[in-house]
PDB file of C-alpha atoms and ligand atoms in Angstrom:
ATOM      1  CA  MET A   1      26.232  68.893   6.101  1.00  0.00           C
ATOM      2  CA  THR A   2      22.124  68.542   6.023  1.00  0.00           C
ATOM      3  CA  LYS A   3      22.535  64.666   6.488  1.00  0.00           C
ATOM      4  CA  GLU A   4      24.506  65.723   9.907  1.00  0.00           C
ATOM      5  CA  ILE A   5      21.969  68.250  10.833  1.00  0.00           C
ATOM      6  CA  ASP A   6      19.339  65.342  10.666  1.00  0.00           C
ATOM      7  CA  LEU A   7      21.435  63.319  12.456  1.00  0.00           C
ATOM      8  CA  LYS A   8      21.803  65.575  15.542  1.00  0.00           C
ATOM      9  CA  LYS A   9      17.920  66.766  15.041  1.00  0.00           C
ATOM     10  CA  ILE A  10      17.260  62.711  15.179  1.00  0.00           C
ATOM     11  CA  LEU A  11      19.636  62.142  17.798  1.00  0.00           C
ATOM     12  CA  VAL A  12      18.289  65.900  20.246  1.00  0.00           C
ATOM     13  CA  ILE A  13      14.336  64.080  19.282  1.00  0.00           C
ATOM     14  CA  ALA A  14      15.559  60.540  20.507  1.00  0.00           C
ATOM     15  CA  LEU A  15      17.026  61.923  23.916  1.00  0.00           C
ATOM     16  CA  SER A  16      14.290  64.256  25.164  1.00  0.00           C
ATOM     17  CA  PHE A  17      11.772  61.589  24.317  1.00  0.00           C
ATOM     18  CA  ILE A  18      14.545  59.346  26.575  1.00  0.00           C
ATOM     19  CA  ALA A  19      14.572  61.890  29.346  1.00  0.00           C
ATOM     20  CA  PHE A  20      10.449  62.481  29.139  1.00  0.00           C
ATOM     21  CA  THR A  21      10.349  58.434  29.792  1.00  0.00           C
ATOM     22  CA  THR A  22      12.169  57.917  32.592  1.00  0.00           C
ATOM     23  CA  THR A  23      11.032  61.328  34.162  1.00  0.00           C
ATOM     24  CA  GLY A  24       7.957  59.773  34.080  1.00  0.00           C
ATOM     25  CA  ALA A  25       8.696  56.719  35.347  1.00  0.00           C
ATOM     26  CA  ALA A  26      10.182  58.785  38.201  1.00  0.00           C
ATOM     27  CA  ASN A  27       7.021  60.097  38.623  1.00  0.00           C
ATOM     28  CA  GLU A  28       5.440  57.191  39.532  1.00  0.00           C
ATOM     29  CA  ILE A  29       2.827  57.996  42.454  1.00  0.00           C
ATOM     30  CA  ASP A  30       3.278  54.214  43.873  1.00  0.00           C
ATOM     31  CA  LYS A  31       7.418  54.295  44.209  1.00  0.00           C
ATOM     32  CA  ARG A  32       6.942  50.940  46.152  1.00  0.00           C
ATOM     33  CA  ARG A  33       9.076  47.932  44.401  1.00  0.00           C
ATOM     34  CA  VAL A  34       7.210  46.325  41.541  1.00  0.00           C
ATOM     35  CA  LEU A  35       6.969  42.964  42.051  1.00  0.00           C
ATOM     36  CA  SER A  36       5.188  41.894  38.767  1.00  0.00           C
ATOM     37  CA  ILE A  37       3.940  38.223  39.044  1.00  0.00           C
ATOM     38  CA  ASN A  38       0.785  36.482  37.180  1.00  0.00           C
ATOM     39  CA  GLU A  39      -2.366  36.795  38.032  1.00  0.00           C
ATOM     40  CA  MET A  40      -2.654  32.980  40.154  1.00  0.00           C
ATOM     41  CA  GLN A  41       0.659  34.134  41.782  1.00  0.00           C
ATOM     42  CA  ARG A  42      -0.955  37.058  42.976  1.00  0.00           C
ATOM     43  CA  ASP A  43      -4.335  35.607  44.024  1.00  0.00           C
ATOM     44  CA  HIS A  44      -1.842  33.283  45.855  1.00  0.00           C
ATOM     45  CA  VAL A  45       0.494  35.815  47.929  1.00  0.00           C
ATOM     46  CA  LEU A  46      -3.217  37.829  48.199  1.00  0.00           C
ATOM     47  CA  THR A  47      -5.081  34.981  49.858  1.00  0.00           C
ATOM     48  CA  GLU A  48      -2.365  34.366  52.243  1.00  0.00           C
ATOM     49  CA  MET A  49      -2.413  38.210  53.621  1.00  0.00           C
ATOM     50  CA  ARG A  50      -5.874  37.777  54.030  1.00  0.00           C
ATOM     51  CA  ALA A  51      -5.395  34.920  56.342  1.00  0.00           C
ATOM     52  CA  LEU A  52      -2.435  37.185  58.143  1.00  0.00           C
ATOM     53  CA  LEU A  53      -5.499  39.380  58.835  1.00  0.00           C
ATOM     54  CA  SER A  54      -7.712  37.858  59.778  1.00  0.00           C
ATOM     55  CA  GLY A  55      -6.120  35.183  61.447  1.00  0.00           C
ATOM     56  CA  THR A  56      -4.735  38.421  63.886  1.00  0.00           C
ATOM     57  CA  GLN A  57      -7.679  39.499  64.415  1.00  0.00           C
ATOM     58  CA  ASN A  58      -8.667  36.196  65.955  1.00  0.00           C
ATOM     59  CA  ILE A  59      -5.757  36.190  68.275  1.00  0.00           C
ATOM     60  CA  LEU A  60      -6.546  39.815  69.148  1.00  0.00           C
ATOM     61  CA  ASP A  61      -9.727  38.495  70.327  1.00  0.00           C
ATOM     62  CA  ALA A  62      -8.582  35.129  71.858  1.00  0.00           C
ATOM     63  CA  LEU A  63      -5.846  37.389  73.895  1.00  0.00           C
ATOM     64  CA  LEU A  64      -8.634  39.298  75.157  1.00  0.00           C
ATOM     65  CA  ARG A  65     -10.426  36.622  76.343  1.00  0.00           C
ATOM     66  CA  GLU A  66      -7.572  35.806  77.733  1.00  0.00           C
ATOM     67  CA  ASP A  67      -8.197  32.087  76.104  1.00  0.00           C
ATOM     68  CA  MET A  68      -4.697  31.442  74.833  1.00  0.00           C
ATOM     69  CA  VAL A  69      -5.255  27.701  73.592  1.00  0.00           C
ATOM     70  CA  ALA A  70      -7.795  29.384  71.523  1.00  0.00           C
ATOM     71  CA  VAL A  71      -4.651  31.995  71.214  1.00  0.00           C
ATOM     72  CA  ALA A  72      -2.649  29.077  69.658  1.00  0.00           C
ATOM     73  CA  ARG A  73      -4.907  27.435  67.222  1.00  0.00           C
ATOM     74  CA  TYR A  74      -5.242  30.397  65.124  1.00  0.00           C
ATOM     75  CA  ALA A  75      -1.640  30.958  65.263  1.00  0.00           C
ATOM     76  CA  ARG A  76      -0.690  27.940  64.606  1.00  0.00           C
ATOM     77  CA  PRO A  77      -1.872  27.619  60.812  1.00  0.00           C
ATOM     78  CA  LEU A  78       0.007  31.324  60.437  1.00  0.00           C
ATOM     79  CA  GLY A  79       3.697  29.505  61.009  1.00  0.00           C
ATOM     80  CA  MET A  80       5.605  27.958  58.561  1.00  0.00           C
ATOM     81  CA  GLY A  81       2.941  24.749  57.407  1.00  0.00           C
ATOM     82  CA  MET A  82       0.860  27.726  55.416  1.00  0.00           C
ATOM     83  CA  THR A  83       4.329  27.846  53.548  1.00  0.00           C
ATOM     84  CA  HIS A  84       4.460  24.380  52.143  1.00  0.00           C
ATOM     85  CA  LYS A  85       1.459  24.449  49.886  1.00  0.00           C
ATOM     86  CA  ALA A  86       2.136  26.364  46.832  1.00  0.00           C
ATOM     87  CA  GLU A  87       5.608  28.573  47.976  1.00  0.00           C
ATOM     88  CA  ASP A  88       7.961  26.539  45.281  1.00  0.00           C
ATOM     89  CA  HIS A  89       6.622  28.687  42.079  1.00  0.00           C
ATOM     90  CA  LEU A  90       6.877  31.941  44.004  1.00  0.00           C
ATOM     91  CA  LYS A  91      10.225  31.544  45.363  1.00  0.00           C
ATOM     92  CA  ALA A  92      10.847  31.796  41.701  1.00  0.00           C
ATOM     93  CA  VAL A  93       9.259  34.883  40.685  1.00  0.00           C
ATOM     94  CA  LEU A  94      10.048  36.696  44.538  1.00  0.00           C
ATOM     95  CA  PRO A  95      13.069  38.714  45.610  1.00  0.00           C
ATOM     96  CA  LYS A  96      14.461  36.448  48.105  1.00  0.00           C
ATOM     97  CA  GLU A  97      14.265  39.697  50.773  1.00  0.00           C
ATOM     98  CA  PHE A  98      10.671  39.291  50.504  1.00  0.00           C
ATOM     99  CA  MET A  99      10.611  35.368  50.681  1.00  0.00           C
ATOM    100  CA  GLN A 100      12.766  35.851  53.868  1.00  0.00           C
ATOM    101  CA  LEU A 101      11.174  38.647  55.101  1.00  0.00           C
ATOM    102  CA  GLY A 102       7.650  36.837  55.271  1.00  0.00           C
ATOM    103  CA  MET A 103       8.859  33.171  56.227  1.00  0.00           C
ATOM    104  CA  SER A 104      10.203  35.275  59.017  1.00  0.00           C
ATOM    105  CA  VAL A 105       6.735  36.193  60.104  1.00  0.00           C
ATOM    106  CA  HIS A 106       5.291  32.529  59.553  1.00  0.00           C
ATOM    107  CA  LYS A 107       8.337  31.551  62.029  1.00  0.00           C
ATOM    108  CA  ASP A 108       6.603  34.157  64.608  1.00  0.00           C
ATOM    109  CA  PHE A 109       3.728  32.715  63.987  1.00  0.00           C
ATOM    110  CA  ASP A 110       4.995  29.369  65.130  1.00  0.00           C
ATOM    111  CA  GLN A 111       6.704  30.968  67.673  1.00  0.00           C
ATOM    112  CA  ILE A 112       3.373  32.669  69.640  1.00  0.00           C
ATOM    113  CA  ALA A 113       1.919  29.506  68.572  1.00  0.00           C
ATOM    114  CA  ILE A 114       4.375  27.841  71.183  1.00  0.00           C
ATOM    115  CA  ASP A 115       4.532  30.494  73.695  1.00  0.00           C
ATOM    116  CA  ALA A 116       0.783  30.839  74.431  1.00  0.00           C
ATOM    117  CA  GLU A 117       0.810  27.002  75.166  1.00  0.00           C
ATOM    118  CA  SER A 118       3.733  26.787  77.432  1.00  0.00           C
ATOM    119  CA  LEU A 119       3.871  30.670  78.926  1.00  0.00           C
ATOM    120  CA  LYS A 120       0.085  31.448  78.805  1.00  0.00           C
ATOM    121  CA  ASP A 121       1.361  35.237  79.345  1.00  0.00           C
ATOM    122  CA  PRO A 122      -0.990  37.505  77.182  1.00  0.00           C
ATOM    123  CA  LYS A 123       0.841  40.288  77.889  1.00  0.00           C
ATOM    124  CA  HIS A 124       3.746  38.329  76.509  1.00  0.00           C
ATOM    125  CA  THR A 125       1.647  37.370  73.670  1.00  0.00           C
ATOM    126  CA  LEU A 126       1.110  40.978  72.713  1.00  0.00           C
ATOM    127  CA  ARG A 127       4.432  41.960  72.623  1.00  0.00           C
ATOM    128  CA  GLN A 128       5.373  39.260  69.959  1.00  0.00           C
ATOM    129  CA  LEU A 129       1.917  40.109  67.993  1.00  0.00           C
ATOM    130  CA  ASN A 130       3.568  43.785  68.426  1.00  0.00           C
ATOM    131  CA  GLU A 131       6.979  43.223  67.139  1.00  0.00           C
ATOM    132  CA  SER A 132       5.881  40.497  64.054  1.00  0.00           C
ATOM    133  CA  MET A 133       3.261  43.034  62.950  1.00  0.00           C
ATOM    134  CA  LYS A 134       6.157  45.693  62.455  1.00  0.00           C
ATOM    135  CA  LYS A 135       7.562  43.365  59.842  1.00  0.00           C
ATOM    136  CA  CYS A 136       3.612  43.422  58.147  1.00  0.00           C
ATOM    137  CA  ASN A 137       4.272  47.484  57.638  1.00  0.00           C
ATOM    138  CA  ALA A 138       8.134  47.065  56.459  1.00  0.00           C
ATOM    139  CA  CYS A 139       7.186  44.728  53.195  1.00  0.00           C
ATOM    140  CA  HIS A 140       3.943  47.122  52.596  1.00  0.00           C
ATOM    141  CA  ALA A 141       6.270  50.230  52.758  1.00  0.00           C
ATOM    142  CA  GLY A 142       8.650  48.316  50.486  1.00  0.00           C
ATOM    143  CA  TYR A 143       6.801  46.574  47.642  1.00  0.00           C
ATOM    144  CA  GLN A 144       3.346  46.315  45.605  1.00  0.00           C
ATOM    145  CA  ILE A 145       1.982  43.882  43.314  1.00  0.00           C
ATOM    146  CA  ARG A 146       1.694  44.435  39.570  1.00  0.00           C
ATOM    147  CA  VAL A 147       0.032  40.869  37.329  1.00  0.00           C
ATOM    148  CA  GLU A 148       2.308  40.956  34.295  1.00  0.00           C
ATOM    149  CA  LYS A 149       0.779  41.480  30.787  1.00  0.00           C
ATOM    150  CA  PRO A 150       1.199  38.418  28.619  1.00  0.00           C
ATOM    151  CA  SER A 151       3.211  41.282  26.146  1.00  0.00           C
ATOM    152  CA  THR A 152       5.429  42.124  28.548  1.00  0.00           C
ATOM    153  CA  GLN A 153       6.976  38.834  28.688  1.00  0.00           C
ATOM    154  CA  SER A 154       8.498  39.227  25.527  1.00  0.00           C
ATOM    155  CA  GLY A 155      10.747  42.372  27.049  1.00  0.00           C
ATOM    156  CA  THR A 156       8.974  45.223  25.132  1.00  0.00           C
ATOM    157  CA  HIS A 157       8.507  48.545  27.625  1.00  0.00           C
ATOM    158  CA  PRO A 158       7.282  46.700  30.616  1.00  0.00           C
ATOM    159  CA  SER A 159       7.906  50.024  32.764  1.00  0.00           C
ATOM    160  CA  HIS A 160       5.647  51.726  30.191  1.00  0.00           C
ATOM    161  CA  ASP A 161       2.886  49.190  30.636  1.00  0.00           C
ATOM    162  CA  HIS A 162       2.445  50.217  34.091  1.00  0.00           C
ATOM    163  CA  HIS A 163       0.781  53.649  33.051  1.00  0.00           C
ATOM    164  CA  LEU A 164      -2.378  51.710  32.285  1.00  0.00           C
ATOM    165  CA  HIS A 165      -3.424  50.107  34.997  1.00  0.00           C
TER     166      HIS A 165
HETATM  167  C1  HEC B   1       7.168  39.865  53.173  1.00  0.00           C
HETATM  168  C2  HEC B   1       6.482  40.909  52.451  1.00  0.00           C
HETATM  169  C3  HEC B   1       5.428  41.092  53.612  1.00  0.00           C
HETATM  170  C4  HEC B   1       4.517  40.635  54.727  1.00  0.00           C
HETATM  171  C5  HEC B   1       5.574  39.981  55.765  1.00  0.00           C
HETATM  172  C6  HEC B   1       2.920  40.944  54.779  1.00  0.00           C
HETATM  173  N1  HEC B   1       2.789  41.701  53.621  1.00  0.00           N
HETATM  174 FE1  HEC B   1       0.685  41.446  53.555  1.00  0.00          FE
HETATM  175  N2  HEC B   1       1.002  42.706  51.477  1.00  0.00           N
HETATM  176  C7  HEC B   1       2.143  42.050  50.768  1.00  0.00           C
HETATM  177  C8  HEC B   1       2.024  42.436  49.500  1.00  0.00           C
HETATM  178  C9  HEC B   1       3.165  43.113  48.620  1.00  0.00           C
HETATM  179  C10 HEC B   1       0.932  43.200  49.098  1.00  0.00           C
HETATM  180  C11 HEC B   1       0.448  43.973  48.129  1.00  0.00           C
HETATM  181  C12 HEC B   1       0.326  45.414  48.561  1.00  0.00           C
HETATM  182  C13 HEC B   1       0.467  45.909  46.965  1.00  0.00           C
HETATM  183  O1  HEC B   1      -0.005  45.717  46.217  1.00  0.00           O
HETATM  184  O2  HEC B   1      -0.558  47.031  47.389  1.00  0.00           O
HETATM  185  C14 HEC B   1       0.251  42.515  50.998  1.00  0.00           C
HETATM  186  C15 HEC B   1      -1.649  42.822  51.046  1.00  0.00           C
HETATM  187  C16 HEC B   1      -1.961  42.663  51.796  1.00  0.00           C
HETATM  188  C17 HEC B   1      -3.029  42.819  52.144  1.00  0.00           C
HETATM  189  C18 HEC B   1      -4.313  43.187  51.435  1.00  0.00           C
HETATM  190  C19 HEC B   1      -4.758  41.778  50.494  1.00  0.00           C
HETATM  191  C20 HEC B   1      -5.692  41.938  49.552  1.00  0.00           C
HETATM  192  O3  HEC B   1      -6.424  41.219  49.876  1.00  0.00           O
HETATM  193  O4  HEC B   1      -5.487  42.870  48.912  1.00  0.00           O
HETATM  194  C21 HEC B   1      -3.500  42.175  53.118  1.00  0.00           C
HETATM  195  C22 HEC B   1      -5.026  42.543  54.368  1.00  0.00           C
HETATM  196  C23 HEC B   1      -2.185  41.955  54.631  1.00  0.00           C
HETATM  197  N3  HEC B   1      -1.395  42.594  53.372  1.00  0.00           N
HETATM  198  C24 HEC B   1      -1.939  41.318  55.607  1.00  0.00           C
HETATM  199  C25 HEC B   1      -0.841  41.331  56.016  1.00  0.00           C
HETATM  200  C26 HEC B   1      -0.441  41.223  57.697  1.00  0.00           C
HETATM  201  C27 HEC B   1      -1.751  41.497  58.937  1.00  0.00           C
HETATM  202  C28 HEC B   1       0.632  41.523  57.570  1.00  0.00           C
HETATM  203  C29 HEC B   1       1.628  40.305  58.901  1.00  0.00           C
HETATM  204  C30 HEC B   1       1.031  39.430  60.005  1.00  0.00           C
HETATM  205  C31 HEC B   1       1.573  41.277  56.481  1.00  0.00           C
HETATM  206  N4  HEC B   1       0.276  41.134  55.044  1.00  0.00           N
HETATM  207  C32 HEC B   1       2.707  40.749  56.045  1.00  0.00           C
HETATM  208  C33 HEC B   1       3.772  41.276  51.536  1.00  0.00           C
HETATM  209  C34 HEC B   1       3.734  41.214  52.815  1.00  0.00           C
END
């Protein structure tokens, strides 16, 4: 009889612990989906991100001067060519939708370069840039990067470790 009570107690304690930890995870401040990658992969993604931002700024600067040759020069390196460098190892670890959204941004910049050279219409380029940058926002709203810890590779409480950052 006493054994049965002890078992119940243990169960109640265990269940409340589970409830506590799950609400703890649900109450995280940053609710965007976590991309758990290693330090090198994070560096690769963020370096590319900074290139996208500075490239976009350079395009705007060229647009302001209506220098469409410069627009194409700045847009082209942000195109699909940018992805060939080291993207294979990222394909394996990043979600498909994430990769597709990223690729579609690179395709946009290729199109921006092509149109800047052929149409030479700053307003058209500005419209393209505006549309494409909605994808920057959409992705940033949905994802965050966290560097995976060596200990999480053995599969122990990965959601817990996030609190330690
Ligand atoms: C497919 C998803 C995706 C797209 C598209 C995307 N980004 Fe990002 N970007 C991210 C993620 C994920 C981070 C890291 C966010 C975090 O961990 O809080 C990031 C971070 C950044 C950073 C911070 C870099 C740093 O050094 O910390 C900049 C700047 C940036 N993005 C610019 C852009 C610009 C500009 C565009 C569009 C031209 C863009 N991004 C499109 C996913 C994306």
